[in-house]
CSV table of C-alpha atoms and ligand atoms in Angstrom, one decimal:
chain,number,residue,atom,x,y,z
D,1,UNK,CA,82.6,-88.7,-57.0
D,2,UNK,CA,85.0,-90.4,-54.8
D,3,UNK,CA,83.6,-90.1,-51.8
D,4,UNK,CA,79.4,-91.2,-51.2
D,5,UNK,CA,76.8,-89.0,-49.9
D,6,UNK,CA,76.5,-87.9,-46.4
D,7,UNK,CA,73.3,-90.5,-46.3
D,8,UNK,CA,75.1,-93.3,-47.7
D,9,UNK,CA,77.0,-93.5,-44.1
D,10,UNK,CA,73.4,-94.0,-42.8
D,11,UNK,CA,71.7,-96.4,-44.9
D,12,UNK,CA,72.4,-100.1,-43.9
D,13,UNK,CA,71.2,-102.0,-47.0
D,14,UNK,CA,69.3,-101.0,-50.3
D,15,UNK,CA,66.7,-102.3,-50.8
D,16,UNK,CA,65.3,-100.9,-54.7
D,17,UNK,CA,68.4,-99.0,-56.3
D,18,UNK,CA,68.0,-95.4,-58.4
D,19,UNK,CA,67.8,-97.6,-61.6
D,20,UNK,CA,65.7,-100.4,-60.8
D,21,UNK,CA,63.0,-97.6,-59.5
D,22,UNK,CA,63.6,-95.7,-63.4
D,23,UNK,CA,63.2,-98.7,-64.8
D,24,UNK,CA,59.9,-100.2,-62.8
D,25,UNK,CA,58.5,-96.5,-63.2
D,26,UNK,CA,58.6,-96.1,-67.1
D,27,UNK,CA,57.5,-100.0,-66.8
D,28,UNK,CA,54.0,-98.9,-64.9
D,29,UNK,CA,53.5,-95.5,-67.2
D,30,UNK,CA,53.5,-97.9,-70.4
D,31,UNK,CA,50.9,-100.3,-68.4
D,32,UNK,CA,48.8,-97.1,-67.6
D,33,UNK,CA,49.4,-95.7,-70.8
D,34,UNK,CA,48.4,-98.9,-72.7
D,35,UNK,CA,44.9,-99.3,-70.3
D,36,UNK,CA,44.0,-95.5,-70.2
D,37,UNK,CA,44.4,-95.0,-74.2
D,38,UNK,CA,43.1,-92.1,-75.3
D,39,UNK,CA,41.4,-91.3,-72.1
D,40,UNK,CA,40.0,-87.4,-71.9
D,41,UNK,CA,40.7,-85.6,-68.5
D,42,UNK,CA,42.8,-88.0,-66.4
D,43,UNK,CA,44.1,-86.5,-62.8
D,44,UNK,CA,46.8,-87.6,-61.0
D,45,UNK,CA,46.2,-87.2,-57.4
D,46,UNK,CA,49.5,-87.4,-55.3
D,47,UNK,CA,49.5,-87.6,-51.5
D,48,UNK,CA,52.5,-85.7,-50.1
D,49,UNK,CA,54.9,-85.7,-49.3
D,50,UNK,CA,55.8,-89.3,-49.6
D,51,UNK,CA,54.3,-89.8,-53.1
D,52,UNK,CA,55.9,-86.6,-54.5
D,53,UNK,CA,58.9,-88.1,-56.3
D,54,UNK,CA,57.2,-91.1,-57.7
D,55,UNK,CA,54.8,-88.5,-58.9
D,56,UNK,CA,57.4,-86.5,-60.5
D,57,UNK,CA,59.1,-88.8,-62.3
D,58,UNK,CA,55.9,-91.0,-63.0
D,59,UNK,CA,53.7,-88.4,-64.3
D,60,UNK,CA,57.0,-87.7,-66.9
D,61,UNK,CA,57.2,-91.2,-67.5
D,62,UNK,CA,53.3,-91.3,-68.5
D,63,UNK,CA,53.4,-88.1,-70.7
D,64,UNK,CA,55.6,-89.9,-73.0
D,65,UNK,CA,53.5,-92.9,-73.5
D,66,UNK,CA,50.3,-92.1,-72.4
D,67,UNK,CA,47.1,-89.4,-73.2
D,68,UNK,CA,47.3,-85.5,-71.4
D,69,UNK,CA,47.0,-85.6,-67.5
D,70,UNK,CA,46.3,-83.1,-64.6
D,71,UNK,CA,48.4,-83.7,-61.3
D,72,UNK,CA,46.5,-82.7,-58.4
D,73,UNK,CA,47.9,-82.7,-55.0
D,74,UNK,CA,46.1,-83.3,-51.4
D,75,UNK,CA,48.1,-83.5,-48.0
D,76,UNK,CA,47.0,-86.0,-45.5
D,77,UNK,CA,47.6,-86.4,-41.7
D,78,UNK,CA,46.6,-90.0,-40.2
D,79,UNK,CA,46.1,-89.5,-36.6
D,80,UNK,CA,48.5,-91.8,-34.5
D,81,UNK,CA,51.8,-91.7,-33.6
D,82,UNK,CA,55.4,-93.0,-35.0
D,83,UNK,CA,55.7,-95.5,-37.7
D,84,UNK,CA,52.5,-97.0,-38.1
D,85,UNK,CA,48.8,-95.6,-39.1
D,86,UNK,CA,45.7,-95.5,-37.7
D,87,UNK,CA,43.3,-95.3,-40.4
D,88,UNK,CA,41.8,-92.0,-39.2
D,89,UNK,CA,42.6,-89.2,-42.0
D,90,UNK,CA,42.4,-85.1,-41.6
D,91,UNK,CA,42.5,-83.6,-44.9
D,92,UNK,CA,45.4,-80.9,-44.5
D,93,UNK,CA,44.8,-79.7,-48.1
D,94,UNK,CA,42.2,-80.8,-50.3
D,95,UNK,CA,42.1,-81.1,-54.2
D,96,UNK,CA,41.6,-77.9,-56.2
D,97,UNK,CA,39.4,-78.8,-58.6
D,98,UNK,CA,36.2,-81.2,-59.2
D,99,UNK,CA,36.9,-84.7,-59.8
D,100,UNK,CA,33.5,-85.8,-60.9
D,101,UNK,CA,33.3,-87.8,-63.8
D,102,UNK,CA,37.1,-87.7,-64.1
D,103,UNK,CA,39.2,-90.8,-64.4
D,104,UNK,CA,41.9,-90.9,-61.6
D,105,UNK,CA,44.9,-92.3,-61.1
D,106,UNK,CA,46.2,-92.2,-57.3
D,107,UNK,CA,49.6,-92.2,-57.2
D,108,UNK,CA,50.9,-93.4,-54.2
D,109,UNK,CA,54.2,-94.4,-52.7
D,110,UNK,CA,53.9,-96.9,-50.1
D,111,UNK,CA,51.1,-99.5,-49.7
D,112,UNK,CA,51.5,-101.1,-46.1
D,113,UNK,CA,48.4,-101.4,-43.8
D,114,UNK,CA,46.6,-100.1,-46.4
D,115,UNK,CA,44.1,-97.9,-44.3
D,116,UNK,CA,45.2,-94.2,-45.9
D,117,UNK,CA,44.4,-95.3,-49.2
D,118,UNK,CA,41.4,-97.1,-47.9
D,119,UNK,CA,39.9,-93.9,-46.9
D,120,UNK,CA,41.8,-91.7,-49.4
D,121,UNK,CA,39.7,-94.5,-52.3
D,122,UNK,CA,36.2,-93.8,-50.6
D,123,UNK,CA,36.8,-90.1,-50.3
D,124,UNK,CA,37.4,-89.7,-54.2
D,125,UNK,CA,34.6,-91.9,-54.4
D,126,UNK,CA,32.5,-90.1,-52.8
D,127,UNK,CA,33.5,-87.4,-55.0
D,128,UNK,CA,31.5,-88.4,-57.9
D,129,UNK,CA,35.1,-89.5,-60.0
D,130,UNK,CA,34.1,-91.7,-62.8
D,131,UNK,CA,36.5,-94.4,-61.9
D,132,UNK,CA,39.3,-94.5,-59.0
D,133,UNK,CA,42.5,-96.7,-59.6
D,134,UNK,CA,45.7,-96.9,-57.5
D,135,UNK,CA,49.6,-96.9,-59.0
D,136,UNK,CA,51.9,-97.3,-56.1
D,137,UNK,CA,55.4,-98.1,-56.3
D,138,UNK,CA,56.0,-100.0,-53.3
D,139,UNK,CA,53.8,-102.6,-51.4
D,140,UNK,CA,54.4,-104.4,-48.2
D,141,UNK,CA,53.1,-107.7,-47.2
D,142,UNK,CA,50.7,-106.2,-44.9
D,143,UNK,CA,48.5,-105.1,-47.6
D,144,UNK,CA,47.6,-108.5,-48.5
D,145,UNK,CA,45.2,-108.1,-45.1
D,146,UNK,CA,43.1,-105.8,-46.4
D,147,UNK,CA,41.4,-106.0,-49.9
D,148,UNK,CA,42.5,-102.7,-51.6
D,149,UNK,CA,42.6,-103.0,-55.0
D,150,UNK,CA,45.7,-101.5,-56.2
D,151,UNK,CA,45.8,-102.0,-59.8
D,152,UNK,CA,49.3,-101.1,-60.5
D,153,UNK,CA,52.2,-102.1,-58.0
D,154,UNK,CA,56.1,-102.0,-58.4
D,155,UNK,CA,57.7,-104.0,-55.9
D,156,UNK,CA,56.9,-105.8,-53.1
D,157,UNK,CA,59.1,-105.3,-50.3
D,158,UNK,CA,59.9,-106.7,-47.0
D,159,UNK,CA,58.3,-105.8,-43.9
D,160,UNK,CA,60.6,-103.4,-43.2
D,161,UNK,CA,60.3,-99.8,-42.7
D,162,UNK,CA,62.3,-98.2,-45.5
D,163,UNK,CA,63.4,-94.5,-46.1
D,164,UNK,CA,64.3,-92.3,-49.7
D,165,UNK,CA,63.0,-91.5,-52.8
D,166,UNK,CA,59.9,-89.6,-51.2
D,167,UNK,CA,59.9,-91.3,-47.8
D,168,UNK,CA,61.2,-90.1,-44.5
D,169,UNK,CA,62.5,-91.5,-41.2
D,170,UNK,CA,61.5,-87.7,-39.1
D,171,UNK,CA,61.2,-86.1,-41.8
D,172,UNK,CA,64.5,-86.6,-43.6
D,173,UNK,CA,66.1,-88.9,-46.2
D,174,UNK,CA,63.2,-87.9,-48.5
D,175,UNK,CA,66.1,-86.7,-51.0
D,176,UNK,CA,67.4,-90.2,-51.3
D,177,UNK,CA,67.8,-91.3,-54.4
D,178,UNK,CA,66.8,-95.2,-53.5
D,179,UNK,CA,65.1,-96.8,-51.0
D,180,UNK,CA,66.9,-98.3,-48.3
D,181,UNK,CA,66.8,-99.5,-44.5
D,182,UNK,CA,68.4,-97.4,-42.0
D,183,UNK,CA,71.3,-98.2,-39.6
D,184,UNK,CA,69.7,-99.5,-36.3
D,185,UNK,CA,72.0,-96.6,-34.5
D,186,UNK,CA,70.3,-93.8,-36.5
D,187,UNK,CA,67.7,-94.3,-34.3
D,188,UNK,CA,68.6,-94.1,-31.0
D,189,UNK,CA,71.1,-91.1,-31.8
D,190,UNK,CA,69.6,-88.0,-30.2
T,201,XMP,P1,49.1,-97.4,-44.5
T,201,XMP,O1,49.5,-98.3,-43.4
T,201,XMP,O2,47.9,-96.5,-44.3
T,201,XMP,O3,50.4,-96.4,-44.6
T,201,XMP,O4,49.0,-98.2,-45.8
T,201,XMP,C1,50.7,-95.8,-45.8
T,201,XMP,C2,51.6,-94.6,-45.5
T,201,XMP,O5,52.4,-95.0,-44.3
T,201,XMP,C3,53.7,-94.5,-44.6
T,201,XMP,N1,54.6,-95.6,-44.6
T,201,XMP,C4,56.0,-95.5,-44.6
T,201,XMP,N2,56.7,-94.4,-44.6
T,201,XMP,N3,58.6,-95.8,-44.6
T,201,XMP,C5,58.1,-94.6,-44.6
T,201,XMP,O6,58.8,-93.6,-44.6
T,201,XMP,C6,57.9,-96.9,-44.6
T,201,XMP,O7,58.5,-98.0,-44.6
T,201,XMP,C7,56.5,-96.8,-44.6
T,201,XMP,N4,55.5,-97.7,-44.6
T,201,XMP,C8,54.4,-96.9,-44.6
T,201,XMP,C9,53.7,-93.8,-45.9
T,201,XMP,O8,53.4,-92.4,-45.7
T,201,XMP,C10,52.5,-94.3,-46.6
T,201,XMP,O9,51.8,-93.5,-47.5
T,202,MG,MG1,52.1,-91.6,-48.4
């Protein structure tokens, strides 16, 4: 294609390029793969609609290498406003099954305060899951603050907020191939 996307025109630096994130992905299924082994009833819980693309091509990733899995799905609102969160979750849709005495596997998108997955971790917990670990693909430095163990991590990026491959400035450029940084004007344009 001659011409780029119409997001391309947007996007004012990449940060993690479509391959690099293939690559890192089939990387972290072969790490879960390898600690999991032959592991009975493993869930996948994705948190949309950030984490739904790394799930996607994650949970593909893992079949090849790793033992059967079940991808469950819960949506999440953090009360607060714009780009940060406050820590305080409502459940917009819960898992459908019973996770106790299952293994799971969050699978997360973006690590940056930290406080989602905080509560997301005790909620499982409380759950009666059998263990909870955390793959996320991206971390922030932020997430050094608070002591969330996040057993499997991608890349650490800049402090910086980022848009594509699941997440969204307003809701868009979650079709984004990569991750990038968005044009200061994209911001301000009504
Ligand atoms: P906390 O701070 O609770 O936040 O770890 C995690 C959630 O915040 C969102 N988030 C981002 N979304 N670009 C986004 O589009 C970003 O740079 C960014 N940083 C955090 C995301 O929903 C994540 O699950
Ligand atoms: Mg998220």
């Amino acid at each position: 294609m001659a011409e780029g996307s119409w997001y391309d025109a947007d996007i004012a630096r990449v940060i993690i390029s479509e391959d690099e994130i293939r690559e890192k992905t089939d990387e972290l299924a072969k790490q879960v793969a390898a600690d999991y082994g032959d592991t009975e009833g493993l869930l996948l819980v994705c948190v949309l609609k950030g984490a739904a693309m790394f799930m996607a091509d994650f949970a593909r990733a893992l079949g090849r290498y790793g033992p059967p899995a079940e991808l469950e799905f819960m949506a999440v609102s953090s009360y607060g406003e714009g780009t940060t969160s406050s820590g305080v979750v409502r459940i917009l849709k819960d898992l459908d099954r019973d996770i106790a005495g299952h293994k799971v596997l969050v699978v997360e998108d973006i690590v940056d305060s930290g406080l989602t997955l905080s509560w997301l971790l005790k909620y499982l917990e409380s759950r009666s899951a059998a263990s909870v670990e955390v793959v996320a693909l991206f971390r922030k430095p932020e997430a050094v603050k608070v002591n969330i163990p996040v057993r499997y991590v991608g890349f650490e990026i800049p402090n910086e907020f980022v848009v594509g491959y699941g997440l969204d400035y307003a809701e868009r450029y979650r079709e984004v191939p990569y991750v990038g940084v968005l044009k200061p004007e994209v911001y301000t344009r009504g």
